[in-house]
Amino acid sequence: MRHDFRELKLERVTRHFAGAGGHAFAALDELTMTIRRGEFVALLGPSGCGKSTALNCIAGLLSLSGGAICLDELRIDTLPPEKRGFGMVFQNYALFPHMTVERNVGFGLRMRGVPAAEIAPRVARALALVQLGGQAAKLPGQLSGGQQQRVAIARAIVIEPPLVLMDEPLSNLDAKLRIETRAEIRRIHGELGRATIYVTHDQDEALSLADRIVVMRDGVVQQIGSPQQIYAQPANLHVARFMGYRNVLELDVAGVTGDRVELAGGPMRIVGTLRQALGSRRAAVAIRPEELVVGAPDNVANAVRGRVTGVEYGGRDSLIEVTLDGGVRLLVRSDARAARGDAIALSIPPERALVYPA
Amino acid sequence: MSAAALPGTGQPTKAASRPAFDRALLLAIPATLFMLMLFVYPFLYGLWLSFVPAKGGPLANYHTFFTTSDLWPTIGTTLKLALPATVINVGVALPIAFRMRVRGRWQRIVTTLLVVPITLGTVLIAEGMLNYFGPKGWLSHALQLVHFYDGPIRLTHNYWGVLISLVISGFPFAFLLILSYVTGIDPVLARAAATLGAGSFARFRHIYLPLLAPGLAMCFCLAFVQAFSVFPSAVLVGAPAGPTRVISIAAYQAAFEQYDYSLASAIAMIMGFVQLVIVAAVLSLRGFFYRGPVAGGKG
């Protein structure tokens, strides 16, 4: 088993499962990408999108229905998991309940036949890295959820794997611990200098951790890009919806000039930016609640008027529900004060109203 | 938030120091009475009876048992049947149950097949064995037909007949019990071990076996107690006058052939004591193993 690598290549990696009525469906459909040494890649998508399937295929816990996985020039998709040598962190920790923390962390080293004299200092180093130095003699059941997860991380990294795979490692932790452990994971990734593939359904986690994000839906990759690209320039409507473009309006196309599209519906006229070629006269415009501007000076483009129909207080700002004169509802995140029944005007810069085929 | 939860307004609860009587406990009365009448009373009665022999002091029955040459060796005879039968049942059931741990068609088929001998009862199994393994049985005929073995097959009316019968009736029990233990172990633990470099044998050795050990000990005890009290098959497919004269036959003869209930009670008490010793020995081994939840974290 190797400890270092240049790149991991996934080529048309496909996995079918038997579905209802004996029909096979593709949980993962032709995933192709290359992960380079040092990279932190997040697989992001709603449950059932195939992100965990992809991770299990890479780990060797699921066999492929098609495609190939290569670590540099070595084809690994035919190897069992114990021969791949990737470290994996599971969602429910999967710590061995009958072994102490120390034996849990040392398990991978013992399986590799590392001499006992070498195991102890390496385990101690890994536990120090996850800041669990004093807990070595405890059983997993005596630790808190956050500590257990850090043991799981230590156990995965102590074997110095070329690649660390993480399957929603933070989803069982509370909000505060999640943010702390997130920072830890990023720090540990930096210290190891290898690669991490991180599965999550949480956009914030993916945006804050990853160098590159793979957005998936129904087993198919929707977009691969940097956090900035995924956040600001979603490739299609699914990605936009998933990345927090909560206002999606379906309107008629009134005209296209370059990448500017004029959309109309009832009394509303919105100029947006084309993100994906249109196939028909209908289009969807996607707008983030935080990019709508409260107040519309007379000469501004893309102004709409309506009434406040709901306010969800969120501390620094509020999520305001506005029902437009035509009956359409929009969500606006703003620190402006608003109360139910207030008349309100909103505007959106044309470059932040993204237009996709409906 | 209720006002009582605010600091300074709540009263420390006195009930915490002395919990109120839980009336749900009354529901246990019928079962307790049942246990007292059908288990505790007969046991204590038998114990008392064993100390009031027809003639001699209170320990005369025990003295008789350990000095009579056709009584005390029955302990060894029974152990020689019960221990190998239990080891075979648990030892064979473990790998098969382990292979069957993944829920699927095979698990259902095998489980269904194995439930059948449990429902048959030992007498019917003995009947079947006489037809199948007897000197003129199907097995003998079949072997002679293919000229594999032409001599007479002696698998009934001896030690082997009883051992086979104990395996047939005891194996399904051990299998089903172990299967339920194996399927209770979170398979993600084995997956985690695999990613850490453990091959299939190492996963069994380091993950499944230690987590199964307490369950296996329990299964061993139950299977042993079942085998140690062997009676019908020892008579029907064994040699009850000789090599399979087990302790229960001795007790039966004392009670119903010599009408010495007191001696029979003493033999039953000795039988119970031997079982207790083995069970206690096996269960004390459990102390060396981890006992606790067999999942690897939050579910």
XYZ file of C-alpha atoms in Angstrom:
657
model
C 0.000 0.000 0.000
C 1.301 3.421 -0.893
C 1.388 6.509 1.259
C 1.669 9.135 -1.419
C 0.275 9.774 -4.856
C -0.044 12.414 -7.532
C -3.626 11.968 -8.598
C -6.690 9.786 -8.221
C -8.590 9.374 -11.463
C -12.238 8.382 -11.583
C -13.338 7.409 -15.061
C -17.029 6.957 -15.802
C -17.499 5.368 -12.384
C -20.983 3.837 -12.308
C -22.854 1.863 -9.702
C -26.266 0.255 -10.213
C -28.583 -0.996 -7.504
C -31.578 -3.285 -7.840
C -34.626 -1.079 -7.458
C -38.332 -1.762 -7.156
C -39.620 -4.489 -9.473
C -36.129 -5.783 -10.178
C -35.208 -2.774 -12.323
C -31.662 -1.616 -11.801
C -31.149 2.099 -11.288
C -27.920 4.016 -11.379
C -27.132 5.374 -7.914
C -23.988 6.780 -9.484
C -23.854 7.499 -13.188
C -20.530 7.951 -14.973
C -18.673 10.071 -12.460
C -15.477 11.311 -14.073
C -13.001 13.507 -12.243
C -9.400 13.768 -11.127
C -8.357 14.505 -7.566
C -4.826 15.792 -7.098
C -2.523 15.491 -4.124
C -3.235 18.133 -1.497
C -6.759 18.792 -2.666
C -9.854 18.921 -0.457
C -12.835 17.851 -2.533
C -16.414 17.948 -1.264
C -19.160 15.810 -2.761
C -22.297 17.825 -2.141
C -25.940 17.010 -2.708
C -29.237 16.070 -1.104
C -29.752 12.588 0.353
C -29.943 9.925 -2.310
C -27.876 11.925 -4.804
C -25.142 9.258 -4.970
C -22.424 11.070 -3.039
C -22.020 8.327 -0.421
C -22.174 5.706 -3.164
C -19.289 7.473 -4.876
C -17.284 7.518 -1.644
C -17.965 3.826 -0.957
C -16.895 2.978 -4.509
C -13.605 4.803 -3.959
C -13.124 3.104 -0.568
C -13.830 -0.305 -2.085
C -16.879 -0.966 0.077
C -19.021 -1.108 -3.067
C -17.969 -2.734 -6.306
C -18.362 -0.760 -9.515
C -20.947 -1.586 -12.148
C -18.815 0.224 -14.692
C -15.836 2.521 -15.111
C -12.428 2.517 -13.470
C -10.576 4.108 -10.565
C -6.832 4.641 -10.827
C -4.357 5.842 -8.221
C -1.647 7.260 -10.486
C -0.994 4.380 -12.924
C -2.350 1.668 -10.559
C -5.887 0.501 -11.195
C -7.501 0.071 -7.771
C -11.206 -0.524 -8.377
C -10.632 -4.286 -8.461
C -8.849 -4.293 -5.101
C -10.710 -5.042 -1.843
C -10.878 -2.155 0.650
C -8.129 -3.604 2.848
C -5.697 -3.426 -0.080
C -6.472 0.183 -1.029
C -5.146 1.748 2.137
C -7.441 4.790 2.241
C -8.471 6.157 5.605
C -12.198 6.471 6.076
C -14.279 8.356 8.620
C -17.858 7.133 8.941
C -20.963 9.108 9.723
C -21.734 7.104 12.869
C -18.006 6.951 13.787
C -17.853 3.111 13.565
C -15.417 2.918 16.481
C -14.793 -0.606 17.727
C -16.743 -0.583 20.997
C -14.640 -3.279 22.650
C -11.296 -1.555 22.119
C -9.853 1.398 23.990
C -9.244 4.630 22.139
C -5.580 3.689 21.854
C -6.349 0.260 20.368
C -8.930 1.721 18.023
C -6.424 4.189 16.654
C -3.671 1.585 16.511
C -5.859 -1.000 14.731
C -4.813 -0.031 11.213
C -1.150 -0.104 12.174
C -1.485 -3.555 13.763
C -3.216 -4.824 10.622
C -0.256 -3.547 8.620
C 2.165 -5.416 10.858
C 3.861 -2.276 12.140
C 6.154 -3.212 15.093
C 4.567 -2.592 18.498
C 7.373 -0.231 19.515
C 6.513 1.995 16.573
C 2.738 1.846 17.065
C 2.620 3.535 20.475
C 4.361 6.791 19.464
C 2.405 7.019 16.207
C -0.898 6.543 18.026
C 0.117 9.165 20.575
C 0.993 11.593 17.759
C -2.354 11.009 16.023
C -4.253 11.497 19.287
C -2.303 14.687 19.942
C -3.209 15.897 16.449
C -6.913 15.571 17.251
C -6.304 16.904 20.800
C -7.332 13.747 22.635
C -4.040 13.055 24.395
C -5.505 12.134 27.803
C -8.244 9.817 26.568
C -6.159 6.904 25.263
C -7.264 4.357 27.873
C -11.005 5.026 27.606
C -13.558 2.969 25.728
C -15.469 4.757 22.958
C -18.682 4.520 24.990
C -17.120 6.762 27.640
C -16.508 9.616 25.197
C -18.801 12.351 23.945
C -19.955 12.375 20.327
C -17.410 15.022 19.348
C -14.561 13.103 20.985
C -15.654 9.880 19.330
C -15.605 11.577 15.960
C -12.091 12.853 16.605
C -10.981 9.313 17.543
C -12.435 8.174 14.229
C -10.424 10.863 12.440
C -7.254 9.890 14.307
C -7.823 6.241 13.406
C -8.182 7.135 9.734
C -5.099 9.357 9.528
C -2.655 7.391 11.694
C -2.069 4.955 8.833
C -0.856 7.907 6.745
C -3.202 7.170 3.870
C -2.792 8.895 0.536
C -6.467 9.753 0.677
C -8.846 10.374 3.582
C -12.516 9.695 2.853
C -15.100 11.327 5.094
C -18.766 10.398 4.979
C -20.793 13.208 6.574
C -18.508 13.126 9.613
C -20.128 16.087 11.343
C -23.817 15.366 10.865
C -24.213 13.797 14.323
C -22.652 16.739 16.157
C -24.372 19.817 17.530
C -24.046 23.145 15.701
C -21.218 24.612 17.792
C -19.148 21.430 17.797
C -19.731 21.084 14.074
C -18.104 24.418 13.364
C -15.169 23.678 15.697
C -14.565 20.213 14.263
C -14.847 21.632 10.755
C -11.889 23.887 11.483
C -9.998 20.917 12.950
C -10.581 18.856 9.829
C -9.290 21.645 7.623
C -6.217 22.056 9.852
C -5.498 18.319 9.884
C -5.890 18.171 6.109
C -3.346 20.953 5.834
C -0.886 19.242 8.161
C -1.100 15.886 6.370
C -0.787 17.455 2.953
C -2.484 14.510 1.190
C -6.017 14.570 -0.226
C -9.436 14.495 1.396
C -12.776 13.591 -0.157
C -15.582 14.828 1.986
C -19.233 13.897 1.553
C -21.828 16.309 2.894
C -25.320 17.635 2.298
C -24.484 20.888 4.041
C -23.566 23.726 1.646
C -21.847 25.760 4.363
C -19.599 22.835 5.238
C -18.684 22.283 1.596
C -18.086 25.983 0.926
C -15.922 26.508 4.005
C -13.844 23.317 3.712
C -13.342 22.419 0.094
C -10.959 23.523 -2.602
C -13.328 22.012 -5.107
C -16.994 21.057 -4.841
C -18.789 18.369 -6.819
C -22.544 18.968 -6.771
C -24.555 15.820 -7.453
C -28.183 14.960 -8.030
C -29.785 11.580 -8.798
C -26.382 9.993 -9.304
C -25.299 12.548 -11.900
C -22.702 15.277 -11.458
C -24.324 18.684 -11.905
C -21.291 20.901 -11.502
C -17.665 20.705 -10.463
C -16.062 23.953 -9.434
C -14.461 26.104 -6.768
C -16.684 27.173 -3.854
C -16.841 30.659 -5.396
C -18.026 29.328 -8.745
C -20.596 27.005 -7.194
C -21.902 29.757 -4.955
C -22.099 32.612 -7.416
C -22.480 30.844 -10.759
C -24.536 27.670 -10.377
C -24.463 25.678 -13.595
C -28.147 24.808 -13.588
C -31.356 25.347 -11.712
C -30.859 22.293 -9.438
C -27.499 23.539 -8.272
C -28.924 27.032 -7.833
C -31.798 25.753 -5.715
C -29.440 23.626 -3.640
C -27.008 26.492 -3.131
C -29.610 28.746 -1.601
C -31.266 30.485 -4.530
C -34.595 30.189 -2.774
C -36.567 32.496 -5.069
C -37.245 30.736 -8.350
C -39.816 32.348 -10.636
C -40.997 30.877 -13.886
C -41.626 33.606 -16.449
C -42.007 34.203 -20.213
C -38.951 35.213 -22.210
C -39.580 38.672 -23.622
C -36.199 39.208 -25.267
C -32.548 38.141 -25.261
C -29.631 40.551 -25.766
C -26.215 38.920 -25.412
C -26.289 37.273 -21.992
C -29.047 39.584 -20.747
C -32.562 38.149 -20.826
C -35.751 40.087 -20.305
C -38.454 38.088 -18.597
C -42.084 39.043 -18.134
C -45.021 37.661 -16.213
C -48.119 39.642 -15.297
C -47.066 43.093 -14.127
C -43.485 41.951 -13.516
C -40.529 42.596 -15.820
C -37.122 41.334 -14.762
C -33.812 41.543 -16.576
C -31.512 38.694 -15.668
C -28.254 37.062 -16.723
C -28.338 33.957 -18.866
C -26.546 31.014 -17.246
C -27.681 28.148 -19.459
C -28.975 28.108 -23.050
C -32.764 28.442 -23.227
C -34.782 25.838 -25.089
C -38.210 27.418 -25.036
C -40.067 30.661 -24.437
C -40.328 29.917 -20.708
C -37.446 30.467 -18.321
C -36.763 30.381 -14.604
C -35.006 33.175 -12.776
C -33.206 32.276 -9.560
C -32.450 34.911 -6.908
C -30.861 34.613 -3.484
C -32.856 36.148 -0.606
C -29.748 38.068 0.523
C -29.152 39.599 -2.919
C -32.556 41.257 -3.169
C -32.263 44.890 -2.141
C -34.980 46.487 -0.033
C -36.002 49.867 -1.453
C -36.088 50.744 -5.123
C -35.023 54.213 -6.259
C -37.057 55.440 -9.251
C -34.467 54.847 -11.931
C -33.279 51.395 -10.820
C -33.874 48.375 -13.015
C -35.647 45.237 -11.841
C -37.845 46.904 -9.247
C -40.899 45.144 -7.881
C -43.478 46.159 -5.299
C -45.455 44.197 -2.768
C -46.464 43.775 0.822
C -44.730 42.081 3.735
C -46.647 38.896 4.581
C -44.244 37.319 7.038
C -41.082 38.064 9.021
C -38.769 35.421 10.461
C -36.403 37.120 12.903
C -32.854 35.801 12.668
C -30.811 38.066 14.946
C -28.485 40.069 12.713
C -31.079 40.115 9.933
C -34.540 38.809 9.151
C -36.040 36.644 6.471
C -38.917 38.682 5.086
C -41.651 37.134 3.000
C -42.970 39.595 0.417
C -46.084 38.983 -1.691
C -45.845 40.963 -4.913
C -48.744 42.787 -6.501
C -49.179 39.916 -8.948
C -49.452 37.355 -6.117
C -45.907 35.981 -6.479
C -44.045 35.459 -3.193
C -40.361 36.305 -2.658
C -38.057 35.766 0.301
C -35.699 38.606 1.214
C -32.927 38.519 3.772
C -32.369 42.006 5.080
C -31.520 43.964 8.206
C -34.215 46.499 7.275
C -37.085 46.665 9.714
C -40.339 45.334 8.351
C -43.663 44.351 9.814
C -46.525 42.370 8.366
C -48.661 44.517 6.106
C -45.941 47.087 5.263
C -45.702 48.170 1.641
C -42.222 47.311 0.359
C -40.208 47.822 -2.810
C -37.428 45.448 -3.876
C -34.818 45.456 -6.589
C -32.215 43.049 -7.859
C -29.089 43.790 -9.887
C -29.515 42.086 -13.307
C -26.187 40.238 -12.891
C -27.514 38.543 -9.743
C -30.795 37.333 -11.267
C -29.679 34.105 -12.914
C -31.748 32.742 -15.789
C -32.069 29.022 -16.566
C -34.375 27.014 -18.815
C -37.609 26.330 -16.943
C -40.359 28.070 29.254
C -42.350 27.418 32.402
C -41.818 29.541 35.471
C -40.786 26.535 37.561
C -37.685 26.090 35.448
C -36.380 29.570 36.209
C -33.580 29.750 38.769
C -34.707 30.414 42.308
C -38.335 29.548 41.750
C -38.078 25.792 41.600
C -38.371 23.609 44.706
C -35.891 20.783 45.123
C -37.952 17.627 44.731
C -38.134 15.450 47.835
C -39.521 12.578 45.843
C -36.100 12.039 44.315
C -34.682 10.659 47.568
C -37.512 8.161 48.058
C -39.227 7.139 44.843
C -42.945 6.532 45.054
C -44.153 2.949 44.692
C -44.538 2.176 41.010
C -47.931 0.552 40.640
C -46.890 -0.968 37.332
C -44.891 -3.445 39.434
C -48.199 -5.046 40.428
C -48.355 -6.370 36.890
C -45.477 -8.687 37.771
C -47.537 -10.505 40.427
C -49.105 -13.179 38.168
C -45.746 -14.087 36.663
C -44.118 -14.136 40.103
C -46.824 -16.425 41.483
C -46.458 -18.635 38.444
C -42.686 -18.871 38.999
C -43.103 -19.549 42.710
C -45.682 -22.291 42.176
C -44.221 -24.021 39.167
C -40.495 -23.549 39.681
C -39.406 -22.390 43.103
C -41.793 -24.581 45.127
C -41.072 -27.865 43.251
C -37.367 -27.129 43.397
C -37.364 -26.471 47.136
C -39.658 -29.475 47.687
C -37.262 -31.698 45.725
C -34.296 -30.306 47.642
C -36.023 -31.051 50.949
C -37.094 -34.489 49.707
C -33.515 -35.365 48.789
C -32.509 -34.916 52.430
C -35.211 -37.223 53.877
C -34.279 -40.680 52.572
C -36.234 -43.864 53.385
C -33.457 -44.944 55.698
C -30.269 -43.349 56.966
C -29.251 -39.783 57.763
C -30.038 -36.659 55.715
C -27.054 -37.182 53.407
C -27.679 -40.907 52.849
C -28.968 -40.380 49.259
C -25.892 -38.387 48.284
C -23.712 -40.990 49.923
C -25.525 -43.728 47.988
C -25.125 -41.856 44.702
C -21.401 -41.334 45.025
C -20.714 -44.872 46.249
C -22.922 -46.886 43.874
C -21.101 -48.017 40.783
C -24.060 -47.601 38.404
C -24.940 -44.121 39.663
C -21.920 -41.834 39.998
C -20.444 -42.685 36.562
C -23.620 -41.293 34.952
C -22.207 -37.791 35.511
C -19.232 -38.618 33.305
C -21.413 -40.425 30.760
C -23.717 -37.419 30.463
C -20.847 -34.941 30.259
C -19.217 -37.080 27.548
C -22.369 -36.629 25.468
C -23.388 -33.107 26.418
C -20.030 -31.329 26.122
C -19.091 -32.626 22.637
C -22.661 -32.048 21.424
C -22.577 -28.477 22.709
C -19.128 -27.787 21.260
C -20.244 -29.170 17.873
C -23.513 -27.247 17.906
C -21.984 -23.896 18.844
C -18.799 -24.460 16.838
C -20.608 -25.350 13.614
C -23.439 -22.854 14.065
C -21.004 -19.948 14.459
C -19.387 -20.017 10.986
C -22.683 -20.813 9.274
C -24.550 -18.059 11.093
C -21.651 -15.730 10.314
C -21.913 -16.513 6.589
C -25.679 -16.030 6.743
C -25.490 -12.676 8.502
C -26.421 -10.668 5.429
C -30.169 -10.600 5.185
C -31.300 -12.217 1.978
C -32.978 -15.147 0.345
C -30.499 -17.692 1.712
C -30.875 -16.499 5.244
C -34.646 -16.977 5.008
C -34.426 -20.425 3.410
C -31.818 -21.789 5.807
C -33.568 -20.346 8.839
C -36.859 -21.903 7.788
C -35.198 -25.263 7.161
C -33.571 -25.173 10.566
C -36.690 -24.311 12.469
C -38.246 -27.621 11.381
C -36.164 -29.943 13.674
C -36.989 -27.698 16.626
C -40.681 -28.226 16.028
C -40.320 -31.995 15.595
C -39.269 -32.888 19.109
C -36.710 -35.480 20.148
C -39.002 -38.532 19.898
C -39.861 -37.909 16.269
C -36.197 -37.214 15.488
C -35.276 -40.525 17.146
C -37.891 -42.323 15.038
C -36.491 -40.767 11.903
C -32.939 -41.635 12.908
C -33.853 -45.289 13.429
C -35.259 -45.353 9.894
C -32.360 -43.479 8.382
C -29.231 -44.466 10.326
C -30.338 -47.937 11.518
C -28.609 -51.149 10.328
C -31.397 -51.595 7.759
C -31.888 -47.861 7.235
C -31.676 -45.750 4.094
C -28.113 -44.674 4.730
C -26.938 -48.255 5.043
C -28.843 -49.248 1.897
C -27.579 -46.281 -0.062
C -23.934 -46.912 0.900
C -24.225 -50.571 -0.002
C -25.901 -49.678 -3.290
C -22.952 -47.556 -4.400
C -20.526 -50.068 -2.808
C -18.968 -47.304 -0.794
C -19.179 -49.228 2.472
C -20.582 -52.738 2.636
C -20.371 -53.445 6.340
C -23.234 -52.792 8.734
C -23.628 -49.176 9.824
C -23.809 -48.789 13.557
C -25.040 -45.290 14.246
C -27.989 -46.129 16.471
C -28.357 -47.785 19.852
C -24.967 -46.516 20.908
C -23.101 -43.334 21.866
C -23.106 -41.980 18.312
C -26.852 -42.267 17.954
C -27.423 -40.045 20.956
C -24.736 -37.584 19.878
C -26.277 -37.272 16.397
C -29.691 -36.802 17.917
C -28.383 -34.080 20.241
C -26.799 -32.309 17.275
C -29.972 -32.523 15.182
C -32.141 -31.145 17.942
C -29.623 -28.705 19.392
C -27.967 -27.244 16.306
C -30.936 -25.202 15.034
C -31.316 -23.694 18.455
C -27.651 -22.674 18.596
C -27.766 -21.419 15.008
C -30.812 -19.205 15.494
C -29.432 -17.797 18.722
C -26.026 -17.012 17.210
C -27.622 -15.602 14.058
C -29.511 -13.105 16.162
C -26.269 -12.102 17.906
C -24.340 -11.785 14.649
C -26.990 -9.705 12.901
C -27.044 -7.421 15.943
C -23.469 -6.311 15.257
C -23.345 -3.167 13.155
C -21.815 -4.211 9.793
C -20.244 -0.780 9.462
C -17.681 -1.900 12.075
C -16.426 -4.587 9.705
C -16.354 -2.047 6.872
C -14.325 0.308 9.018
C -11.931 -2.533 9.829
C -11.629 -3.341 6.121
C -10.646 0.236 5.254
C -7.986 -0.045 7.974
C -6.433 -3.041 6.265
C -8.175 -5.992 7.961
C -8.859 -8.934 5.638
C -11.937 -11.097 6.111
C -10.350 -13.415 8.686
C -8.883 -10.513 10.655
C -12.293 -8.824 10.661
C -13.855 -11.976 12.096
C -11.050 -12.457 14.589
C -10.732 -8.873 15.842
C -14.216 -7.439 15.426
C -16.917 -10.089 15.301
C -15.467 -12.703 17.645
C -14.790 -10.426 20.628
C -18.193 -8.784 20.257
C -19.873 -12.181 19.912
C -18.017 -13.809 22.817
C -20.541 -12.974 25.562
C -23.387 -14.153 23.326
C -21.504 -17.325 22.446
C -20.949 -18.037 26.148
C -24.661 -17.610 26.778
C -25.501 -19.791 23.798
C -23.054 -22.435 25.007
C -24.700 -22.478 28.436
C -28.216 -22.815 27.081
C -27.206 -25.508 24.591
C -25.280 -27.350 27.283
C -28.144 -27.357 29.774
C -30.418 -28.613 27.020
C -27.993 -31.410 26.092
C -27.159 -32.372 29.667
C -30.793 -33.131 30.449
C -30.949 -35.541 27.470
C -33.446 -38.329 28.115
C -35.685 -39.545 25.248
C -32.943 -39.946 22.663
C -30.632 -41.647 25.188
C -33.311 -44.273 25.559
C -34.577 -44.476 21.975
C -31.399 -44.257 19.881
C -28.856 -44.925 22.611
C -27.822 -47.859 24.747
C -29.617 -46.975 28.001
C -28.188 -49.944 29.829
C -24.582 -49.074 29.041
C -22.709 -46.303 27.244
C -25.599 -43.836 27.204
C -26.945 -44.435 30.668
C -27.168 -40.712 31.363
C -27.958 -39.132 34.681
C -31.605 -38.499 33.809
C -32.080 -42.236 33.193
C -30.651 -42.928 36.646
C -33.091 -40.437 38.154
C -35.979 -41.936 36.171
C -35.152 -45.463 37.336
C -34.863 -44.359 40.949
C -38.222 -42.636 40.799
C -40.320 -44.940 38.657
C -38.673 -48.353 38.880
C -37.484 -48.352 42.513
C -40.139 -45.824 43.662
C -37.425 -44.056 45.692
C -38.503 -40.439 45.126
C -36.022 -39.237 47.677
C -33.035 -40.745 45.838
C -34.458 -39.494 42.526
C -34.650 -35.985 43.971
C -31.054 -36.230 45.133
C -29.955 -37.306 41.622
C -31.898 -34.393 40.113
C -30.165 -32.021 42.533
C -26.747 -33.402 41.589
C -27.675 -33.033 37.935
C -28.630 -29.403 38.542
C -25.412 -28.804 40.451
C -23.226 -30.150 37.623
C -25.046 -27.921 35.149
C -24.589 -24.982 37.472
C -20.846 -25.603 37.766
C -20.367 -25.687 33.979
C -22.612 -22.678 33.397
C -20.866 -20.690 36.121
C -17.469 -21.601 34.677
C -18.461 -20.513 31.167
C -20.180 -17.334 32.278
C -17.205 -16.358 34.407
C -15.128 -16.434 31.209
C -17.371 -13.673 29.916
C -15.691 -11.353 32.369
C -12.620 -11.375 30.135
C -14.578 -9.951 27.211
C -16.146 -6.626 26.466
C -19.830 -6.503 27.339
C -21.832 -3.571 26.135
C -23.492 -2.107 23.078
C -22.243 -3.618 19.830
C -22.655 -0.496 17.706
C -19.808 1.818 16.831
C -21.254 5.164 17.802
C -24.428 7.066 17.217
C -26.930 5.138 15.165
